C-alpha cells in the first residue's frame, strides 16, 4: 500500500535529561524534504535513523557515525513511526534523547501540536512474504505475513507486581492512546546495578516506573494494568523504524530487548533486498 510521505509543518523543541547519563538535552525536530528519511544531526555529523548506524543496544538503542553517538532513540522513533512521519531532521544538543516522562506521549503531543503535512512523494509498505524469526536463549522475535501492521508482546518477570503479561497492538488501534503513554520501567533490585554500570543516572519516579520498591502500589501508579508489556511493544515499534520503511506484517516479541530487535531488523532488511 502506498501513501503520501509526511513531515512536520513547523519545528518543535523538547528539553529534558537523558535517563542513563542524567545530562541535560535539547532536541529540535525540523521539517525535511521528500525522500530524506529521518536523520539526526549532532556536532556537525548527520546520522540516519537506520539499522546500519546502530552502535550499541545496552538498555537502549544508540546510533553513531564518525565517533558521534545519539543515545536512547527508541521512544522518539516509536512516536515518529506511530504518527507516520517519514522525513525529519532531528537536531540533538547533548548525549542522549531526553527521557521526558518515560513514554512516547510527550513527543506525540509536541509533533501533533506542530502539525503534520503530506508531501508530494509516496512511501510504500514492505509486505513480508515469508515467516522470519530470530532467537537468543528464551527470547524470540517472530514475523509472519499479514495484511496490516500488528505487534504482539509477551513478557514474564518474577516480580508479583508484573508477572506474565501479553498484549497485542493492531494496525487500526490509535498509537497515541494505546501505546504512546506506556512508560519505561524497572525493578527496585536493579537500581544499584544500573548505577554501578553508569546507567540510570537521570531516572527518577517522574520518568520511570520502579516496581517492588517500598510503598509502590501498582493499582495507584499505572496508566494501564499491563503497562510494562505495552512499553516493551513501544520499544519494539521504535526499533522497527530503523528498517527505514513502513512494515506490513505480524510481529511477535517474547522477552525480547533492543539487541534482538535490531538483529531482527537486519534480517528483515535482508529479506527486503531479496524481494526488491
PDB file of C-alpha atoms in Angstrom:
ATOM      1  CA  UNK A   1       0.000   0.000   0.000  1.00  0.00           C
ATOM      2  CA  UNK A   2       1.264   3.468  -0.895  1.00  0.00           C
ATOM      3  CA  UNK A   3       0.583   6.714   0.929  1.00  0.00           C
ATOM      4  CA  UNK A   4       1.901  10.245   0.774  1.00  0.00           C
ATOM      5  CA  UNK A   5       5.118  10.922   2.667  1.00  0.00           C
ATOM      6  CA  UNK A   6       4.763  13.131   5.737  1.00  0.00           C
ATOM      7  CA  UNK A   7       6.821  15.667   7.659  1.00  0.00           C
ATOM      8  CA  UNK A   8       6.191  18.449  10.195  1.00  0.00           C
ATOM      9  CA  UNK A   9       4.523  21.730   9.378  1.00  0.00           C
ATOM     10  CA  UNK A  10       6.981  23.564  11.636  1.00  0.00           C
ATOM     11  CA  UNK A  11       9.804  22.784  14.006  1.00  0.00           C
ATOM     12  CA  UNK A  12       9.254  21.704  17.601  1.00  0.00           C
ATOM     13  CA  UNK A  13      11.712  21.533  20.527  1.00  0.00           C
ATOM     14  CA  UNK A  14      11.884  19.237  23.563  1.00  0.00           C
ATOM     15  CA  UNK A  15      14.149  19.672  26.580  1.00  0.00           C
ATOM     16  CA  UNK A  16      14.920  17.380  29.486  1.00  0.00           C
ATOM     17  CA  UNK A  17      17.536  14.957  30.748  1.00  0.00           C
ATOM     18  CA  UNK A  18      18.807  11.640  29.468  1.00  0.00           C
ATOM     19  CA  UNK A  19      17.678   8.727  31.588  1.00  0.00           C
ATOM     20  CA  UNK A  20      21.061   6.987  31.502  1.00  0.00           C
ATOM     21  CA  UNK A  21      23.510   9.896  31.505  1.00  0.00           C
ATOM     22  CA  UNK A  22      21.475  12.337  33.571  1.00  0.00           C
ATOM     23  CA  UNK A  23      22.774  15.066  31.241  1.00  0.00           C
ATOM     24  CA  UNK A  24      20.637  17.928  30.003  1.00  0.00           C
ATOM     25  CA  UNK A  25      19.464  17.587  26.420  1.00  0.00           C
ATOM     26  CA  UNK A  26      17.743  19.767  23.853  1.00  0.00           C
ATOM     27  CA  UNK A  27      16.039  18.123  20.887  1.00  0.00           C
ATOM     28  CA  UNK A  28      14.669  20.069  17.909  1.00  0.00           C
ATOM     29  CA  UNK A  29      12.677  18.406  15.134  1.00  0.00           C
ATOM     30  CA  UNK A  30      12.799  20.204  11.784  1.00  0.00           C
ATOM     31  CA  UNK A  31      10.679  19.598   8.656  1.00  0.00           C
ATOM     32  CA  UNK A  32      12.629  17.801   5.931  1.00  0.00           C
ATOM     33  CA  UNK A  33      12.211  17.281   2.170  1.00  0.00           C
ATOM     34  CA  UNK A  34      10.763  14.276   0.365  1.00  0.00           C
ATOM     35  CA  UNK A  35      12.875  11.094   0.437  1.00  0.00           C
ATOM     36  CA  UNK A  36      15.334  12.377   3.048  1.00  0.00           C
ATOM     37  CA  UNK A  37      14.156   9.991   5.740  1.00  0.00           C
ATOM     38  CA  UNK A  38      14.740  10.523   9.460  1.00  0.00           C
ATOM     39  CA  UNK A  39      18.192  11.935  10.137  1.00  0.00           C
ATOM     40  CA  UNK A  40      19.839  13.001  13.395  1.00  0.00           C
ATOM     41  CA  UNK A  41      22.234  15.949  13.438  1.00  0.00           C
ATOM     42  CA  UNK A  42      24.789  16.243  16.232  1.00  0.00           C
ATOM     43  CA  UNK A  43      28.126  18.060  16.390  1.00  0.00           C
ATOM     44  CA  UNK A  44      28.049  18.615  12.636  1.00  0.00           C
ATOM     45  CA  UNK A  45      27.538  14.920  11.829  1.00  0.00           C
ATOM     46  CA  UNK A  46      24.455  13.500  10.098  1.00  0.00           C
ATOM     47  CA  UNK A  47      23.311  10.098  11.382  1.00  0.00           C
ATOM     48  CA  UNK A  48      20.440   8.413   9.518  1.00  0.00           C
ATOM     49  CA  UNK A  49      17.967   6.597  11.770  1.00  0.00           C
ATOM     50  CA  UNK A  50      18.536   3.195  10.182  1.00  0.00           C
ATOM     51  CA  UNK A  51      19.838  -0.107  11.476  1.00  0.00           C
ATOM     52  CA  UNK A  52      23.190   0.336   9.711  1.00  0.00           C
ATOM     53  CA  UNK A  53      24.107   3.068  12.222  1.00  0.00           C
ATOM     54  CA  UNK A  54      23.287   1.192  15.436  1.00  0.00           C
ATOM     55  CA  UNK A  55      26.420   1.171  17.614  1.00  0.00           C
ATOM     56  CA  UNK A  56      25.079  -0.297  20.873  1.00  0.00           C
ATOM     57  CA  UNK A  57      21.930  -1.757  22.416  1.00  0.00           C
ATOM     58  CA  UNK A  58      22.689  -1.929  26.136  1.00  0.00           C
ATOM     59  CA  UNK A  59      19.446  -0.879  27.832  1.00  0.00           C
ATOM     60  CA  UNK A  60      18.668   1.440  24.882  1.00  0.00           C
ATOM     61  CA  UNK A  61      19.176   1.821  21.146  1.00  0.00           C
ATOM     62  CA  UNK A  62      22.099   4.085  20.259  1.00  0.00           C
ATOM     63  CA  UNK A  63      23.108   5.346  16.823  1.00  0.00           C
ATOM     64  CA  UNK A  64      26.514   6.624  15.799  1.00  0.00           C
ATOM     65  CA  UNK A  65      28.762   7.777  12.990  1.00  0.00           C
ATOM     66  CA  UNK A  66      32.320   9.116  12.853  1.00  0.00           C
ATOM     67  CA  UNK A  67      32.626   8.790  16.617  1.00  0.00           C
ATOM     68  CA  UNK A  68      29.466  10.827  17.328  1.00  0.00           C
ATOM     69  CA  UNK A  69      26.671   8.996  19.176  1.00  0.00           C
ATOM     70  CA  UNK A  70      22.987   9.786  19.748  1.00  0.00           C
ATOM     71  CA  UNK A  71      21.652   7.615  22.544  1.00  0.00           C
ATOM     72  CA  UNK A  72      18.249   6.285  23.589  1.00  0.00           C
ATOM     73  CA  UNK A  73      16.409   6.985  20.341  1.00  0.00           C
ATOM     74  CA  UNK A  74      13.684   4.330  20.644  1.00  0.00           C
ATOM     75  CA  UNK A  75      10.839   6.315  22.248  1.00  0.00           C
ATOM     76  CA  UNK A  76      11.205   9.197  19.816  1.00  0.00           C
ATOM     77  CA  UNK A  77      11.362   6.822  16.842  1.00  0.00           C
ATOM     78  CA  UNK A  78       8.276   4.998  18.123  1.00  0.00           C
ATOM     79  CA  UNK A  79       6.389   8.302  18.137  1.00  0.00           C
ATOM     80  CA  UNK A  80       7.541   9.082  14.590  1.00  0.00           C
ATOM     81  CA  UNK A  81       6.522   5.648  13.375  1.00  0.00           C
ATOM     82  CA  UNK A  82       3.218   5.773  15.219  1.00  0.00           C
ATOM     83  CA  UNK A  83       2.373   9.131  13.613  1.00  0.00           C
ATOM     84  CA  UNK A  84       3.719   8.082  10.177  1.00  0.00           C
ATOM     85  CA  UNK A  85       6.432  10.740   9.946  1.00  0.00           C
ATOM     86  CA  UNK A  86       8.806   9.875   7.105  1.00  0.00           C
ATOM     87  CA  UNK A  87      11.116  12.877   6.688  1.00  0.00           C
ATOM     88  CA  UNK A  88      12.673  14.772   9.561  1.00  0.00           C
ATOM     89  CA  UNK A  89      15.925  16.386  10.639  1.00  0.00           C
ATOM     90  CA  UNK A  90      16.478  15.877  14.361  1.00  0.00           C
ATOM     91  CA  UNK A  91      18.985  18.245  15.968  1.00  0.00           C
ATOM     92  CA  UNK A  92      20.323  16.947  19.295  1.00  0.00           C
ATOM     93  CA  UNK A  93      22.295  19.005  21.806  1.00  0.00           C
ATOM     94  CA  UNK A  94      23.501  16.613  24.472  1.00  0.00           C
ATOM     95  CA  UNK A  95      24.483  12.950  24.576  1.00  0.00           C
ATOM     96  CA  UNK A  96      21.043  11.421  24.754  1.00  0.00           C
ATOM     97  CA  UNK A  97      17.441  11.967  23.653  1.00  0.00           C
ATOM     98  CA  UNK A  98      15.575  13.381  26.685  1.00  0.00           C
ATOM     99  CA  UNK A  99      13.503  10.784  28.504  1.00  0.00           C
ATOM    100  CA  UNK A 100      10.583  13.186  29.120  1.00  0.00           C
ATOM    101  CA  UNK A 101       8.050  11.216  31.246  1.00  0.00           C
ATOM    102  CA  UNK A 102       9.445   7.835  30.198  1.00  0.00           C
ATOM    103  CA  UNK A 103       6.953   7.322  27.393  1.00  0.00           C
ATOM    104  CA  UNK A 104       6.438   8.470  23.803  1.00  0.00           C
ATOM    105  CA  UNK A 105       3.394  10.591  24.650  1.00  0.00           C
ATOM    106  CA  UNK A 106       5.159  13.977  25.098  1.00  0.00           C
ATOM    107  CA  UNK A 107       6.800  13.523  21.676  1.00  0.00           C
ATOM    108  CA  UNK A 108       3.440  12.685  20.093  1.00  0.00           C
ATOM    109  CA  UNK A 109       1.778  15.706  21.669  1.00  0.00           C
ATOM    110  CA  UNK A 110       4.563  18.039  20.547  1.00  0.00           C
ATOM    111  CA  UNK A 111       4.529  16.682  16.996  1.00  0.00           C
ATOM    112  CA  UNK A 112       0.766  16.921  16.695  1.00  0.00           C
ATOM    113  CA  UNK A 113       0.932  20.450  18.092  1.00  0.00           C
ATOM    114  CA  UNK A 114       3.468  21.449  15.424  1.00  0.00           C
ATOM    115  CA  UNK A 115       1.270  19.944  12.721  1.00  0.00           C
ATOM    116  CA  UNK A 116       1.845  17.150  10.219  1.00  0.00           C
ATOM    117  CA  UNK A 117       1.783  17.780   6.464  1.00  0.00           C
ATOM    118  CA  UNK A 118       1.649  15.456   3.474  1.00  0.00           C
ATOM    119  CA  UNK A 119       4.307  15.734   0.772  1.00  0.00           C
ATOM    120  CA  UNK A 120       4.432  15.074  -2.955  1.00  0.00           C
ATOM    121  CA  UNK A 121       6.402  11.841  -2.733  1.00  0.00           C
ATOM    122  CA  UNK A 122       4.978   8.451  -1.809  1.00  0.00           C
ATOM    123  CA  UNK A 123       6.126   5.689   0.523  1.00  0.00           C
ATOM    124  CA  UNK A 124       5.180   2.035   0.140  1.00  0.00           C
ATOM    125  CA  UNK A 125       4.842  -0.522   2.933  1.00  0.00           C
ATOM    126  CA  UNK A 126       7.154  -3.514   2.874  1.00  0.00           C
ATOM    127  CA  UNK A 127       4.920  -6.610   2.865  1.00  0.00           C
ATOM    128  CA  UNK A 128       6.706  -9.560   4.406  1.00  0.00           C
ATOM    129  CA  UNK A 129       6.205 -12.579   2.146  1.00  0.00           C
ATOM    130  CA  UNK A 130       7.541 -15.427   4.306  1.00  0.00           C
ATOM    131  CA  UNK A 131       7.959 -16.198   8.027  1.00  0.00           C
ATOM    132  CA  UNK A 132      11.072 -14.851   9.706  1.00  0.00           C
ATOM    133  CA  UNK A 133      12.455 -15.144  13.229  1.00  0.00           C
ATOM    134  CA  UNK A 134      15.483 -14.511  15.402  1.00  0.00           C
ATOM    135  CA  UNK A 135      16.032 -16.031  18.831  1.00  0.00           C
ATOM    136  CA  UNK A 136      18.510 -15.983  21.682  1.00  0.00           C
ATOM    137  CA  UNK A 137      18.047 -18.061  24.816  1.00  0.00           C
ATOM    138  CA  UNK A 138      14.456 -17.618  25.954  1.00  0.00           C
ATOM    139  CA  UNK A 139      13.930 -14.512  23.783  1.00  0.00           C
ATOM    140  CA  UNK A 140      12.291 -14.533  20.372  1.00  0.00           C
ATOM    141  CA  UNK A 141      11.108 -12.146  17.667  1.00  0.00           C
ATOM    142  CA  UNK A 142       8.928 -13.777  15.026  1.00  0.00           C
ATOM    143  CA  UNK A 143       7.245 -12.206  11.993  1.00  0.00           C
ATOM    144  CA  UNK A 144       4.514 -13.624   9.772  1.00  0.00           C
ATOM    145  CA  UNK A 145       2.918 -12.218   6.611  1.00  0.00           C
ATOM    146  CA  UNK A 146      -0.185 -10.174   7.401  1.00  0.00           C
ATOM    147  CA  UNK A 147      -2.478  -7.711   5.679  1.00  0.00           C
ATOM    148  CA  UNK A 148      -1.542  -4.936   8.113  1.00  0.00           C
ATOM    149  CA  UNK A 149       0.917  -3.917  10.820  1.00  0.00           C
ATOM    150  CA  UNK A 150       0.281  -5.857  14.040  1.00  0.00           C
ATOM    151  CA  UNK A 151       2.586  -6.175  17.060  1.00  0.00           C
ATOM    152  CA  UNK A 152       2.245  -8.578  19.961  1.00  0.00           C
ATOM    153  CA  UNK A 153       4.418  -8.758  23.028  1.00  0.00           C
ATOM    154  CA  UNK A 154       4.837 -11.210  25.869  1.00  0.00           C
ATOM    155  CA  UNK A 155       6.987 -10.694  28.977  1.00  0.00           C
ATOM    156  CA  UNK A 156       7.400 -12.551  32.224  1.00  0.00           C
ATOM    157  CA  UNK A 157       9.166 -11.291  35.357  1.00  0.00           C
ATOM    158  CA  UNK A 158       9.464 -12.851  38.823  1.00  0.00           C
ATOM    159  CA  UNK A 159       8.011  -9.683  40.357  1.00  0.00           C
ATOM    160  CA  UNK A 160       4.465 -10.323  41.629  1.00  0.00           C
ATOM    161  CA  UNK A 161       3.590  -6.778  40.547  1.00  0.00           C
ATOM    162  CA  UNK A 162       4.262  -7.684  36.890  1.00  0.00           C
ATOM    163  CA  UNK A 163       4.360 -11.444  36.382  1.00  0.00           C
ATOM    164  CA  UNK A 164       3.269 -12.716  32.952  1.00  0.00           C
ATOM    165  CA  UNK A 165       1.772 -10.143  30.576  1.00  0.00           C
ATOM    166  CA  UNK A 166       0.704 -10.252  26.930  1.00  0.00           C
ATOM    167  CA  UNK A 167      -0.724  -7.552  24.705  1.00  0.00           C
ATOM    168  CA  UNK A 168      -1.479  -7.125  21.009  1.00  0.00           C
ATOM    169  CA  UNK A 169      -1.377  -3.778  19.237  1.00  0.00           C
ATOM    170  CA  UNK A 170      -3.325  -3.836  15.977  1.00  0.00           C
ATOM    171  CA  UNK A 171      -2.714  -1.585  12.997  1.00  0.00           C
ATOM    172  CA  UNK A 172      -6.112   0.039  13.348  1.00  0.00           C
ATOM    173  CA  UNK A 173      -5.513   0.970  17.021  1.00  0.00           C
ATOM    174  CA  UNK A 174      -4.677   4.572  17.874  1.00  0.00           C
ATOM    175  CA  UNK A 175      -0.970   4.666  18.730  1.00  0.00           C
ATOM    176  CA  UNK A 176      -1.313   7.818  20.832  1.00  0.00           C
ATOM    177  CA  UNK A 177      -3.849   6.224  23.176  1.00  0.00           C
ATOM    178  CA  UNK A 178      -2.840   2.545  23.111  1.00  0.00           C
ATOM    179  CA  UNK A 179       0.986   2.556  23.199  1.00  0.00           C
ATOM    180  CA  UNK A 180       2.440   6.062  23.487  1.00  0.00           C
ATOM    181  CA  UNK A 181       1.551   6.601  27.202  1.00  0.00           C
ATOM    182  CA  UNK A 182       3.281   3.396  28.391  1.00  0.00           C
ATOM    183  CA  UNK A 183       6.365   4.330  30.446  1.00  0.00           C
ATOM    184  CA  UNK A 184       9.762   2.770  30.857  1.00  0.00           C
ATOM    185  CA  UNK A 185      10.090   0.591  33.916  1.00  0.00           C
ATOM    186  CA  UNK A 186      12.481  -1.316  36.095  1.00  0.00           C
ATOM    187  CA  UNK A 187      12.705  -3.076  39.438  1.00  0.00           C
ATOM    188  CA  UNK A 188      13.944  -1.952  42.817  1.00  0.00           C
ATOM    189  CA  UNK A 189      16.528  -4.739  42.822  1.00  0.00           C
ATOM    190  CA  UNK A 190      18.045  -3.379  39.568  1.00  0.00           C
ATOM    191  CA  UNK A 191      18.628   0.198  40.657  1.00  0.00           C
ATOM    192  CA  UNK A 192      22.067  -0.258  42.246  1.00  0.00           C
ATOM    193  CA  UNK A 193      23.290  -2.465  39.399  1.00  0.00           C
ATOM    194  CA  UNK A 194      22.285   0.152  36.817  1.00  0.00           C
ATOM    195  CA  UNK A 195      24.123   2.886  38.684  1.00  0.00           C
ATOM    196  CA  UNK A 196      27.240   0.706  39.015  1.00  0.00           C
ATOM    197  CA  UNK A 197      27.263   0.323  35.220  1.00  0.00           C
ATOM    198  CA  UNK A 198      26.891   4.062  34.700  1.00  0.00           C
ATOM    199  CA  UNK A 199      23.249   3.804  33.646  1.00  0.00           C
ATOM    200  CA  UNK A 200      20.010   5.180  35.030  1.00  0.00           C
ATOM    201  CA  UNK A 201      21.587   8.406  36.330  1.00  0.00           C
ATOM    202  CA  UNK A 202      18.691  10.501  35.017  1.00  0.00           C
ATOM    203  CA  UNK A 203      15.957   8.157  36.156  1.00  0.00           C
ATOM    204  CA  UNK A 204      13.519   9.190  38.855  1.00  0.00           C
ATOM    205  CA  UNK A 205       9.956   8.475  39.900  1.00  0.00           C
ATOM    206  CA  UNK A 206       8.687  11.072  37.408  1.00  0.00           C
ATOM    207  CA  UNK A 207      10.085   9.317  34.321  1.00  0.00           C
ATOM    208  CA  UNK A 208      10.203   5.623  35.222  1.00  0.00           C
ATOM    209  CA  UNK A 209       8.089   3.026  36.972  1.00  0.00           C
ATOM    210  CA  UNK A 210      10.069   1.178  39.648  1.00  0.00           C
ATOM    211  CA  UNK A 211       8.282  -1.988  40.673  1.00  0.00           C
ATOM    212  CA  UNK A 212       8.744  -3.668  44.065  1.00  0.00           C
ATOM    213  CA  UNK A 213      10.103  -0.528  45.709  1.00  0.00           C
ATOM    214  CA  UNK A 214       8.851   0.165  49.234  1.00  0.00           C
ATOM    215  CA  UNK A 215       5.422   1.775  49.177  1.00  0.00           C
ATOM    216  CA  UNK A 216       4.825   1.253  45.444  1.00  0.00           C
ATOM    217  CA  UNK A 217       1.199   0.361  44.706  1.00  0.00           C
ATOM    218  CA  UNK A 218       0.739  -0.676  41.099  1.00  0.00           C
ATOM    219  CA  UNK A 219      -3.004  -0.007  41.068  1.00  0.00           C
ATOM    220  CA  UNK A 220      -2.401   3.636  42.008  1.00  0.00           C
ATOM    221  CA  UNK A 221       0.530   4.332  39.683  1.00  0.00           C
ATOM    222  CA  UNK A 222      -0.099   2.549  36.375  1.00  0.00           C
ATOM    223  CA  UNK A 223      -1.641   4.106  33.290  1.00  0.00           C
ATOM    224  CA  UNK A 224      -2.588   0.617  32.083  1.00  0.00           C
ATOM    225  CA  UNK A 225      -2.923  -2.587  34.050  1.00  0.00           C
ATOM    226  CA  UNK A 226      -0.408  -4.117  31.616  1.00  0.00           C
ATOM    227  CA  UNK A 227       1.765  -1.027  31.162  1.00  0.00           C
ATOM    228  CA  UNK A 228       5.097  -2.972  31.201  1.00  0.00           C
ATOM    229  CA  UNK A 229       4.296  -5.156  28.189  1.00  0.00           C
ATOM    230  CA  UNK A 230       2.823  -2.173  26.342  1.00  0.00           C
ATOM    231  CA  UNK A 231       6.087  -0.337  26.885  1.00  0.00           C
ATOM    232  CA  UNK A 232       8.055  -3.308  25.569  1.00  0.00           C
ATOM    233  CA  UNK A 233       5.924  -3.177  22.405  1.00  0.00           C
ATOM    234  CA  UNK A 234       6.570   0.576  22.253  1.00  0.00           C
ATOM    235  CA  UNK A 235      10.320  -0.146  22.303  1.00  0.00           C
ATOM    236  CA  UNK A 236       9.852  -2.735  19.554  1.00  0.00           C
ATOM    237  CA  UNK A 237       7.879  -0.253  17.443  1.00  0.00           C
ATOM    238  CA  UNK A 238      10.678   2.301  17.794  1.00  0.00           C
ATOM    239  CA  UNK A 239      13.364  -0.170  16.795  1.00  0.00           C
ATOM    240  CA  UNK A 240      11.333  -1.313  13.778  1.00  0.00           C
ATOM    241  CA  UNK A 241      11.505   2.246  12.422  1.00  0.00           C
ATOM    242  CA  UNK A 242      15.205   1.525  11.824  1.00  0.00           C
ATOM    243  CA  UNK A 243      14.141  -0.567   8.816  1.00  0.00           C
ATOM    244  CA  UNK A 244      13.684   2.761   7.014  1.00  0.00           C
ATOM    245  CA  UNK A 245      10.322   1.777   5.564  1.00  0.00           C
ATOM    246  CA  UNK A 246       6.844   1.039   6.987  1.00  0.00           C
ATOM    247  CA  UNK A 247       6.308  -2.656   7.663  1.00  0.00           C
ATOM    248  CA  UNK A 248       3.227  -4.728   6.907  1.00  0.00           C
ATOM    249  CA  UNK A 249       3.467  -7.930   8.960  1.00  0.00           C
ATOM    250  CA  UNK A 250       2.515  -9.558  12.242  1.00  0.00           C
ATOM    251  CA  UNK A 251       5.439  -9.367  14.683  1.00  0.00           C
ATOM    252  CA  UNK A 252       5.550 -11.301  17.948  1.00  0.00           C
ATOM    253  CA  UNK A 253       8.227 -10.491  20.538  1.00  0.00           C
ATOM    254  CA  UNK A 254       8.716 -12.738  23.572  1.00  0.00           C
ATOM    255  CA  UNK A 255      11.020 -11.496  26.348  1.00  0.00           C
ATOM    256  CA  UNK A 256      12.929  -9.531  23.716  1.00  0.00           C
ATOM    257  CA  UNK A 257      15.070  -6.419  24.033  1.00  0.00           C
ATOM    258  CA  UNK A 258      16.852  -3.903  21.841  1.00  0.00           C
ATOM    259  CA  UNK A 259      19.688  -6.234  20.834  1.00  0.00           C
ATOM    260  CA  UNK A 260      17.313  -8.839  19.441  1.00  0.00           C
ATOM    261  CA  UNK A 261      15.046  -6.170  17.911  1.00  0.00           C
ATOM    262  CA  UNK A 262      17.941  -4.741  15.919  1.00  0.00           C
ATOM    263  CA  UNK A 263      19.125  -8.173  14.794  1.00  0.00           C
ATOM    264  CA  UNK A 264      15.572  -8.832  13.636  1.00  0.00           C
ATOM    265  CA  UNK A 265      15.531  -5.577  11.662  1.00  0.00           C
ATOM    266  CA  UNK A 266      18.783  -6.610   9.969  1.00  0.00           C
ATOM    267  CA  UNK A 267      17.167  -9.869   8.924  1.00  0.00           C
ATOM    268  CA  UNK A 268      14.102  -8.002   7.678  1.00  0.00           C
ATOM    269  CA  UNK A 269      16.335  -5.770   5.581  1.00  0.00           C
ATOM    270  CA  UNK A 270      17.939  -8.838   4.001  1.00  0.00           C
ATOM    271  CA  UNK A 271      14.500 -10.176   3.097  1.00  0.00           C
ATOM    272  CA  UNK A 272      13.522  -6.796   1.690  1.00  0.00           C
ATOM    273  CA  UNK A 273      16.585  -6.840  -0.571  1.00  0.00           C
ATOM    274  CA  UNK A 274      15.656 -10.332  -1.833  1.00  0.00           C
ATOM    275  CA  UNK A 275      12.146  -9.140  -2.698  1.00  0.00           C
ATOM    276  CA  UNK A 276      13.277  -5.907  -4.381  1.00  0.00           C
TER     277      UNK A 276
END
